Amino acid sequence: MSKKKPEYVIHIRKCLDKAAGEYAGTLLASQIDPRLTGTDAGSIKIELSAGYSGFGRGVMTIDRFLSESIEEFLSTQDDICKMVEDALYESFENRLKEFYDDVGITFEGLDSKEDVWKYSVFENLSLRIRRDAADPKLIEEMLQLTPKIKNNPDFMRMLIEGDPPNCVSSYRLVFNCKWDEEHLIEVEFLDGKCQGAFLR
């Protein structure tokens, strides 16, 4: 017997950048964990980015990669939240070692992984099209035009590697965390496996 796919509704609220294929909207689904919504409403903000072109004239086309990403996200909420706790707590510990230990700042009440929810606010679910590895010549041209991208290891990894050949789903959960007021923190998932937390 095949597993029942989760039901959901997507509302596109606005176009952020049509040329770049970037849109903002809302995902409605009863499966969404309250730790992400902050309530029992089952509604979260989403971003569609990196060249998405399936929306026009009031109709949205869901390609397979996007649908698999949403369904995987909705089907494993408890596991996802536990992996998010691990990733955010590791991010917190790294920030503590790099900065706060030197200035003597502490976060009272953030003593375990479960406590990260007290100090973080979920911003949105970031979805994208499947990405292929960039042509080496294109990477070289981009580095010449914008040398600073060398300092962004996450972006360089995306350019050089692309998605694994058999990858069928990917998304990022974006958080605003009190221990890092300079950046948003993104927890990335590929095929249901957490890839860690990255700074935006």
PDB file of N, CA and C in Angstrom, residues 34 55 87 100 103 158-159 166 179 187 189:
ATOM      1  N   PRO A  34       4.044  22.966  15.055  1.00  0.00           N
ATOM      2  CA  PRO A  34       3.869  24.256  15.751  1.00  0.00           C
ATOM      3  C   PRO A  34       5.183  24.925  16.133  1.00  0.00           C
ATOM      4  N   PHE A  55       5.368  30.032 -12.595  1.00  0.00           N
ATOM      5  CA  PHE A  55       4.229  30.818 -12.151  1.00  0.00           C
ATOM      6  C   PHE A  55       3.910  31.909 -13.166  1.00  0.00           C
ATOM      7  N   ALA A  87      21.314  21.234  14.444  1.00  0.00           N
ATOM      8  CA  ALA A  87      22.048  22.170  13.591  1.00  0.00           C
ATOM      9  C   ALA A  87      22.112  23.560  14.222  1.00  0.00           C
ATOM     10  N   TYR A 100      31.032  35.316  21.766  1.00  0.00           N
ATOM     11  CA  TYR A 100      30.463  35.679  23.063  1.00  0.00           C
ATOM     12  C   TYR A 100      31.345  35.314  24.233  1.00  0.00           C
ATOM     13  N   VAL A 103      33.556  38.267  25.131  1.00  0.00           N
ATOM     14  CA  VAL A 103      32.959  39.467  25.739  1.00  0.00           C
ATOM     15  C   VAL A 103      32.111  39.147  26.972  1.00  0.00           C
ATOM     16  N   MET A 158      27.836  25.413  -4.070  1.00  0.00           N
ATOM     17  CA  MET A 158      26.684  25.283  -4.952  1.00  0.00           C
ATOM     18  C   MET A 158      27.110  25.370  -6.408  1.00  0.00           C
ATOM     19  N   LEU A 159      27.998  26.321  -6.727  1.00  0.00           N
ATOM     20  CA  LEU A 159      28.448  26.499  -8.101  1.00  0.00           C
ATOM     21  C   LEU A 159      29.224  25.290  -8.609  1.00  0.00           C
ATOM     22  N   ASN A 166      21.424  11.842  -8.021  1.00  0.00           N
ATOM     23  CA  ASN A 166      20.152  11.203  -7.667  1.00  0.00           C
ATOM     24  C   ASN A 166      19.308  12.010  -6.689  1.00  0.00           C
ATOM     25  N   TRP A 179      21.335  34.704  18.921  1.00  0.00           N
ATOM     26  CA  TRP A 179      22.777  34.639  19.161  1.00  0.00           C
ATOM     27  C   TRP A 179      23.594  35.134  17.971  1.00  0.00           C
ATOM     28  N   VAL A 187      19.098  26.243   7.640  1.00  0.00           N
ATOM     29  CA  VAL A 187      19.373  24.820   7.835  1.00  0.00           C
ATOM     30  C   VAL A 187      18.963  24.107   6.553  1.00  0.00           C
ATOM     31  N   PHE A 189      18.498  20.956   3.824  1.00  0.00           N
ATOM     32  CA  PHE A 189      18.184  19.536   3.726  1.00  0.00           C
ATOM     33  C   PHE A 189      18.296  19.085   2.271  1.00  0.00           C
TER      34      PHE A 189
END
